[in-house]
Each structure stands twice: as C-alpha cells, then as structure tokens.
Amino acid sequence: MSHWIVLPIVLPALLAPFFLMVIRHHLDLQRIFSVAGVLVLNGITFALLNHAMSGEVSVYELGDWPAPFGIVLVLDRLSALMIVLTSLLALAVVLYAIWSGWDNRGRHFHPLLQFQIMGVSGAFMTGDAFNLFVFFEVLLIASYGLMIHGGGGTRLRAGVQYVAYNLIGSTLFLFALGTIYGVTGTLNMADLAVKAAEIPTEDTALLRIGAVLLLLVFSVKAAVLPLHFWLPASYSNAPAPVAAFFAIMTKVGAYSILRMFTLIFGPETPVAQGLAGDWLVYAALLTVAVGMIGTLGAAHVARMTAFITIGSTGTLMVAISLFTPEASAAAIYYLIHSTFATAMMFLVADMIIERRGDSISQRRPMQHGGVIAALFFGAAVAMAGMPPLSGFIGKLLVLDAAWDAPDVVLIWSVVLITSLIAIIGLARAGSLVFWKAFDTGSGQGDVDEDTARREGVVFPTDAPRLPFVPVFGLFAVLIALTVFAGPVMRFAEDTADQLYTPQLYIDAVLKGPGS
C-alpha cells in the first residue's frame, strides 16, 4: 500500500504533460484519457480511504529520505477523505465540461485541470509546510489558466483580481514559513509540533507571528471575511465547470487551518493560546452574514451562487473555529456536504445562464425548464440548510457542537437568521427565473408559457441533455449523505478524534513507515 499513497499526485502529474506534448491537438483523445484518468484516480483514492479507515497513519518518504530531513506524504482519515472528495468532484466536472462543450471553448482545459488535481491532492497529503506552499502554487497556477478559459474581457479582469489577491497570499505564506523556520529550524509538520511545544512561552513571540500569518493566508484561501473580496467576481465569472471544481479550493484553506491548528498550534499548546479561536469565530460569523445577505441582494444567477458559496464557507469556518472534537466532527460532515452542494449549485446556475441569460429579473424562453427548476430547488434546499437534505443535518450538527461555546447565543442567532435570509433570497431568485410570466411584446403584458408559445415565442431546442447526468450524480451524493448521515458522522467523529490525538501523526512521521 505504501507506494499507492503517491499515486493521487503522480497520476495527474503524468497525464497533464502527456496531454500537452502528445495529444494537444486531439480534443477527443484528451477527453477519453481525462475521463479514464479520473476514473482510475477515484479507484485509487477509495482504496486509500478504505486503508485509512483502520485508523493507521501511513507515511510515504519521497526519495527514501526520513523525516524531518526529507519530504513526506501522510495518509490519515482526514487526508484520505479530502482526496476522495477531490476525485469525485473531478469526475463530475470533467463529464460536465465534455458534455456541455465547455472544454472546447478554449485551449488546454484538460491538462490544466489535471495540474490542479495534482496540486489539490498534494496539498491534502503533504506532511511538510514548505511543500504545502509548493502545492498551493501548483494548484493556483493551474487555476489562473482555468479562470480565463474561454476568454472575454470580464473574465480576464476577474482573473487578474484573483491572481493579485492570491499572490499577496503567497507572499504572506513565504514570510510565515521564513519566520517559523527561523525560530524552529524545521518545516516538517510533525517536527514543528514537537519543537513548538518545547519553546518556552516567553520566547514564542516570533513563532506566534508566523502562526498568525499562516492563519491569514489560509483565511484568504478559505474566503473568510474580510479576506473574501476576490471570490464573488472570480467565481461568478469563471467557466461553470471550473467554478464547480473551485468548491474544493476553498476547502484547501479550511483543511489547512484544521490541520495546522490541531497538530502544530493545537488548543493545548502554550504558543497557540488566544491565537485563533478567540477571533476566528467572529470573522466566520461575519462571513456567513455577508454571504447570505449577498445572496438576497444579487441581481444575477452567477453572482448569487458565488455569495451563497461564501455563506456556506462561513458556516464551515464557524464549526472549525470552535476547535473542539465535537465541532470538528460537525465541520467534517458539513465540509463534505458543502463541497458537493456548492458544485451542484454552480452547474445548475450554468444550465440556467446558457438557456436564458444571467439576469435574474428578465424572463426568457428556456428549454428543460421543469427539470432545471427541480435541480435548482434541490440545490437551494441543500445550500440554505433546509430539511430534509444534508445541509439541514450539517447545520444542526454545527449548532449542537456550539452549545457549550461562550458565544452560543450569537452563533445560533447568526446561523438561524442567515439561513432564513438565504431561503428568502433563493426563493426570490427561483420564482423570478422559473415562474415569472413572459412579456411577448404583443401588448397583452405578462402571460404564461402556453400563451407565450401561441404568441410565437421561440423556445430553444438544441440545449444538450447529457450535462444533466453529472448534476443528478451530485444530487444523488447529497441524498446519500442524508440517508447515511449516521455512518458518515461516525467516520467524522473518528477523524476528529484522530486529529485531536496529534501524537499518532507525530510518531508515524518521525519514526518512519511501519513504526
């Protein structure tokens, strides 16, 4: 099993240059190899998850160099879960991009996506902080290209904004790593955990500065207020399959906070006292509020979807910011839900935009309106946290985990009120998009669809049907997450217990494979 650990990184790393150097002018071949590669990746990641469910922390030493001198990849329950989410989401995105024709609207979609899969998988599995920075840059460079896939001035401007914000984040990341290395002499996460705990409290000022810088960097990636400004324009203007895959990108920031601030700067570590939890919860609550209010006020479908994504990320960060095993288990469950629900929402939004335009208020003829309305309703229920889907269960788990928090009243109030705002915003958008009457221009004013057809309104008939398959697939995952909430939550609790027992991770890495 040991060499399998590196395959989620090596496989896309081999496919991407193969696409560029061998079959760059053959889109059909790229599509075949891309789907085949993602299917193989799913098989590998599910095998790794099955292995990790035993509770064993597995380590892969690159070049056979032992930690802390060499780079290591670490497979535990959390990292295995994250690469499974990445591979499942990649499959849905690839199929949608192919069947909708998005991959043919620009150059190099498939190799860029493979590079991004490589970067995301590496970020989830690395056991070295500098290597985390490297994988961040790999996935970000690929995402720069994917952001402007298909061209257009608006998309290019959004891409420039996206690049600027993330370059600032990358610069801060380097400053943070330099500061931490200067204090501890290591960037191996397990070794950092040992050395951070040994530093006397009075000598931890520089290390605390490095930790705060790391938290700022990861907050930029997770789009936590006030570092969220890059997300609405970037996600709303990105190609739909790219925006859907970006659902896992914000989770990289959330994952990094969860990993770093349970392993290295854990709640029991003297250097971490008052470092994150005391203020991160308020930033997360503000993020929820801004995201849901933005959903209510959005005039365009894509921008509404971007704001509901911010609100969902904020809910996830509320759970993470509590830094207890119960809250982290709730966060893990909600993270799974949020990844698939967000991706589904972006793909449904693309179906709407492709058929009737982006403006919410203007009603135009739309083929497959009934099916898309049903999918929009399902995605809206999931994102708003309404019963009976997994979003409702996830929010209940977050609220229950916050019961013993000092700010329990504030947390409950913000989450419940913003959920109501989200319901109103999504209901408003749905009613305008799907049920607003037509104006045929005949002087009769607004009329229903049957009258509009009699008046000669032409409804499109050439919209493809195959893109519905991956969207229904994502919806099926949300339903399965609801039906099997019990087993999934037990896995989340086991994962949280493993996170809050950092010695297991430390011993596995520093003592080497097979320890």
mmCIF file of N, CA, C and O in Angstrom, residues 291-298 304 308 345 360 376-377 380-381 383-386 395 415-433 435:
data_model
loop_
_atom_site.group_PDB
_atom_site.id
_atom_site.type_symbol
_atom_site.label_atom_id
_atom_site.label_comp_id
_atom_site.label_asym_id
_atom_site.label_seq_id
_atom_site.Cartn_x
_atom_site.Cartn_y
_atom_site.Cartn_z
ATOM 1 N N GLY A 291 -22.306 36.597 3.145
ATOM 2 C CA GLY A 291 -22.653 35.678 2.063
ATOM 3 C C GLY A 291 -24.151 35.547 1.869
ATOM 4 O O GLY A 291 -24.652 35.622 0.735
ATOM 5 N N MET A 292 -24.899 35.390 2.949
ATOM 6 C CA MET A 292 -26.345 35.194 2.824
ATOM 7 C C MET A 292 -27.059 36.483 2.431
ATOM 8 O O MET A 292 -28.009 36.463 1.634
ATOM 9 N N ILE A 293 -26.621 37.628 2.950
ATOM 10 C CA ILE A 293 -27.212 38.906 2.551
ATOM 11 C C ILE A 293 -26.915 39.185 1.078
ATOM 12 O O ILE A 293 -27.767 39.681 0.336
ATOM 13 N N GLY A 294 -25.698 38.847 0.646
ATOM 14 C CA GLY A 294 -25.352 38.994 -0.769
ATOM 15 C C GLY A 294 -26.217 38.128 -1.661
ATOM 16 O O GLY A 294 -26.586 38.523 -2.773
ATOM 17 N N THR A 295 -26.582 36.932 -1.175
ATOM 18 C CA THR A 295 -27.486 36.055 -1.925
ATOM 19 C C THR A 295 -28.838 36.726 -2.133
ATOM 20 O O THR A 295 -29.429 36.671 -3.219
ATOM 21 N N LEU A 296 -29.321 37.376 -1.090
ATOM 22 C CA LEU A 296 -30.618 38.055 -1.169
ATOM 23 C C LEU A 296 -30.589 39.231 -2.141
ATOM 24 O O LEU A 296 -31.559 39.487 -2.858
ATOM 25 N N GLY A 297 -29.459 39.941 -2.182
ATOM 26 C CA GLY A 297 -29.392 41.153 -2.993
ATOM 27 C C GLY A 297 -28.868 40.966 -4.400
ATOM 28 O O GLY A 297 -28.878 41.916 -5.194
ATOM 29 N N ALA A 298 -28.409 39.764 -4.751
ATOM 30 C CA ALA A 298 -27.792 39.543 -6.062
ATOM 31 C C ALA A 298 -28.807 39.693 -7.181
ATOM 32 O O ALA A 298 -29.946 39.243 -7.075
ATOM 33 N N MET A 304 -25.185 35.384 -7.398
ATOM 34 C CA MET A 304 -25.931 34.807 -6.283
ATOM 35 C C MET A 304 -25.281 33.505 -5.820
ATOM 36 O O MET A 304 -25.128 33.262 -4.610
ATOM 37 N N ILE A 308 -23.713 32.641 -2.084
ATOM 38 C CA ILE A 308 -24.167 31.532 -1.253
ATOM 39 C C ILE A 308 -22.988 30.616 -0.918
ATOM 40 O O ILE A 308 -22.948 29.980 0.146
ATOM 41 N N MET A 345 -24.670 23.606 -7.303
ATOM 42 C CA MET A 345 -25.288 24.918 -7.493
ATOM 43 C C MET A 345 -24.663 25.648 -8.670
ATOM 44 O O MET A 345 -25.361 26.276 -9.476
ATOM 45 N N ILE A 360 -31.420 37.715 -13.216
ATOM 46 C CA ILE A 360 -32.495 37.024 -12.508
ATOM 47 C C ILE A 360 -33.859 37.569 -12.902
ATOM 48 O O ILE A 360 -34.829 36.829 -13.042
ATOM 49 N N PHE A 376 -32.618 23.083 -9.359
ATOM 50 C CA PHE A 376 -32.367 24.324 -8.623
ATOM 51 C C PHE A 376 -33.003 24.248 -7.235
ATOM 52 O O PHE A 376 -32.389 24.664 -6.236
ATOM 53 N N PHE A 377 -34.215 23.724 -7.156
ATOM 54 C CA PHE A 377 -34.883 23.585 -5.868
ATOM 55 C C PHE A 377 -34.068 22.689 -4.935
ATOM 56 O O PHE A 377 -33.864 23.006 -3.751
ATOM 57 N N ALA A 380 -30.914 24.531 -3.882
ATOM 58 C CA ALA A 380 -31.255 25.622 -2.968
ATOM 59 C C ALA A 380 -31.573 25.094 -1.570
ATOM 60 O O ALA A 380 -31.131 25.666 -0.560
ATOM 61 N N VAL A 381 -32.337 24.000 -1.505
ATOM 62 C CA VAL A 381 -32.645 23.384 -0.212
ATOM 63 C C VAL A 381 -31.356 22.959 0.493
ATOM 64 O O VAL A 381 -31.182 23.172 1.708
ATOM 65 N N MET A 383 -28.193 24.141 -0.007
ATOM 66 C CA MET A 383 -27.340 25.268 0.353
ATOM 67 C C MET A 383 -27.911 26.102 1.495
ATOM 68 O O MET A 383 -27.167 26.636 2.326
ATOM 69 N N ALA A 384 -29.232 26.231 1.557
ATOM 70 C CA ALA A 384 -29.855 27.023 2.617
ATOM 71 C C ALA A 384 -29.925 26.260 3.943
ATOM 72 O O ALA A 384 -30.152 26.855 4.997
ATOM 73 N N GLY A 385 -29.740 24.944 3.894
ATOM 74 C CA GLY A 385 -29.800 24.147 5.112
ATOM 75 C C GLY A 385 -31.206 23.812 5.538
ATOM 76 O O GLY A 385 -31.501 23.722 6.736
ATOM 77 N N MET A 386 -32.079 23.605 4.572
ATOM 78 C CA MET A 386 -33.465 23.232 4.867
ATOM 79 C C MET A 386 -33.604 21.711 4.895
ATOM 80 O O MET A 386 -32.852 21.006 4.212
ATOM 81 N N LYS A 395 -26.031 21.734 9.501
ATOM 82 C CA LYS A 395 -26.201 22.925 10.349
ATOM 83 C C LYS A 395 -26.652 22.547 11.761
ATOM 84 O O LYS A 395 -26.224 23.163 12.745
ATOM 85 N N VAL A 415 -26.545 31.986 12.611
ATOM 86 C CA VAL A 415 -26.755 30.855 11.696
ATOM 87 C C VAL A 415 -28.238 30.725 11.332
ATOM 88 O O VAL A 415 -28.588 30.536 10.154
ATOM 89 N N LEU A 416 -29.121 30.855 12.302
ATOM 90 C CA LEU A 416 -30.547 30.685 12.025
ATOM 91 C C LEU A 416 -31.111 31.852 11.217
ATOM 92 O O LEU A 416 -31.865 31.652 10.255
ATOM 93 N N ILE A 417 -30.730 33.069 11.571
ATOM 94 C CA ILE A 417 -31.255 34.239 10.839
ATOM 95 C C ILE A 417 -30.740 34.256 9.407
ATOM 96 O O ILE A 417 -31.495 34.513 8.462
ATOM 97 N N THR A 418 -29.452 33.969 9.237
ATOM 98 C CA THR A 418 -28.898 33.970 7.876
ATOM 99 C C THR A 418 -29.443 32.820 7.041
ATOM 100 O O THR A 418 -29.560 32.938 5.820
ATOM 101 N N SER A 419 -29.809 31.721 7.688
ATOM 102 C CA SER A 419 -30.456 30.630 6.944
ATOM 103 C C SER A 419 -31.796 31.096 6.402
ATOM 104 O O SER A 419 -32.160 30.791 5.250
ATOM 105 N N LEU A 420 -32.543 31.844 7.204
ATOM 106 C CA LEU A 420 -33.818 32.392 6.737
ATOM 107 C C LEU A 420 -33.599 33.366 5.579
ATOM 108 O O LEU A 420 -34.344 33.347 4.584
ATOM 109 N N ILE A 421 -32.569 34.197 5.691
ATOM 110 C CA ILE A 421 -32.256 35.142 4.609
ATOM 111 C C ILE A 421 -31.915 34.387 3.333
ATOM 112 O O ILE A 421 -32.347 34.762 2.229
ATOM 113 N N ALA A 422 -31.145 33.305 3.464
ATOM 114 C CA ALA A 422 -30.786 32.503 2.291
ATOM 115 C C ALA A 422 -32.021 31.891 1.650
ATOM 116 O O ALA A 422 -32.148 31.870 0.416
ATOM 117 N N ILE A 423 -32.937 31.390 2.473
ATOM 118 C CA ILE A 423 -34.181 30.815 1.937
ATOM 119 C C ILE A 423 -34.956 31.860 1.145
ATOM 120 O O ILE A 423 -35.430 31.603 0.025
ATOM 121 N N ILE A 424 -35.059 33.067 1.695
ATOM 122 C CA ILE A 424 -35.788 34.134 1.009
ATOM 123 C C ILE A 424 -35.099 34.508 -0.298
ATOM 124 O O ILE A 424 -35.739 34.654 -1.351
ATOM 125 N N GLY A 425 -33.760 34.650 -0.241
ATOM 126 C CA GLY A 425 -33.013 35.023 -1.451
ATOM 127 C C GLY A 425 -33.113 33.994 -2.549
ATOM 128 O O GLY A 425 -33.332 34.329 -3.724
ATOM 129 N N LEU A 426 -32.983 32.716 -2.193
ATOM 130 C CA LEU A 426 -33.059 31.655 -3.197
ATOM 131 C C LEU A 426 -34.482 31.484 -3.714
ATOM 132 O O LEU A 426 -34.687 31.219 -4.909
ATOM 133 N N ALA A 427 -35.475 31.638 -2.821
ATOM 134 C CA ALA A 427 -36.867 31.548 -3.259
ATOM 135 C C ALA A 427 -37.202 32.694 -4.218
ATOM 136 O O ALA A 427 -37.917 32.490 -5.217
ATOM 137 N N ARG A 428 -36.712 33.880 -3.906
ATOM 138 C CA ARG A 428 -36.922 35.027 -4.803
ATOM 139 C C ARG A 428 -36.333 34.752 -6.175
ATOM 140 O O ARG A 428 -36.993 34.948 -7.213
ATOM 141 N N ALA A 429 -35.089 34.286 -6.199
ATOM 142 C CA ALA A 429 -34.434 34.010 -7.478
ATOM 143 C C ALA A 429 -35.168 32.917 -8.245
ATOM 144 O O ALA A 429 -35.402 33.031 -9.459
ATOM 145 N N GLY A 430 -35.552 31.841 -7.557
ATOM 146 C CA GLY A 430 -36.245 30.751 -8.227
ATOM 147 C C GLY A 430 -37.583 31.169 -8.801
ATOM 148 O O GLY A 430 -37.938 30.781 -9.924
ATOM 149 N N SER A 431 -38.323 31.969 -8.051
ATOM 150 C CA SER A 431 -39.639 32.395 -8.550
ATOM 151 C C SER A 431 -39.504 33.297 -9.765
ATOM 152 O O SER A 431 -40.296 33.205 -10.712
ATOM 153 N N LEU A 432 -38.493 34.173 -9.762
ATOM 154 C CA LEU A 432 -38.302 35.062 -10.909
ATOM 155 C C LEU A 432 -37.787 34.309 -12.133
ATOM 156 O O LEU A 432 -38.196 34.569 -13.263
ATOM 157 N N VAL A 433 -36.885 33.369 -11.914
ATOM 158 C CA VAL A 433 -36.267 32.655 -13.031
ATOM 159 C C VAL A 433 -37.242 31.651 -13.654
ATOM 160 O O VAL A 433 -37.347 31.547 -14.884
ATOM 161 N N TRP A 435 -40.776 31.026 -12.666
ATOM 162 C CA TRP A 435 -42.236 31.197 -12.658
ATOM 163 C C TRP A 435 -42.706 32.605 -13.038
ATOM 164 O O TRP A 435 -43.901 32.843 -13.107
#
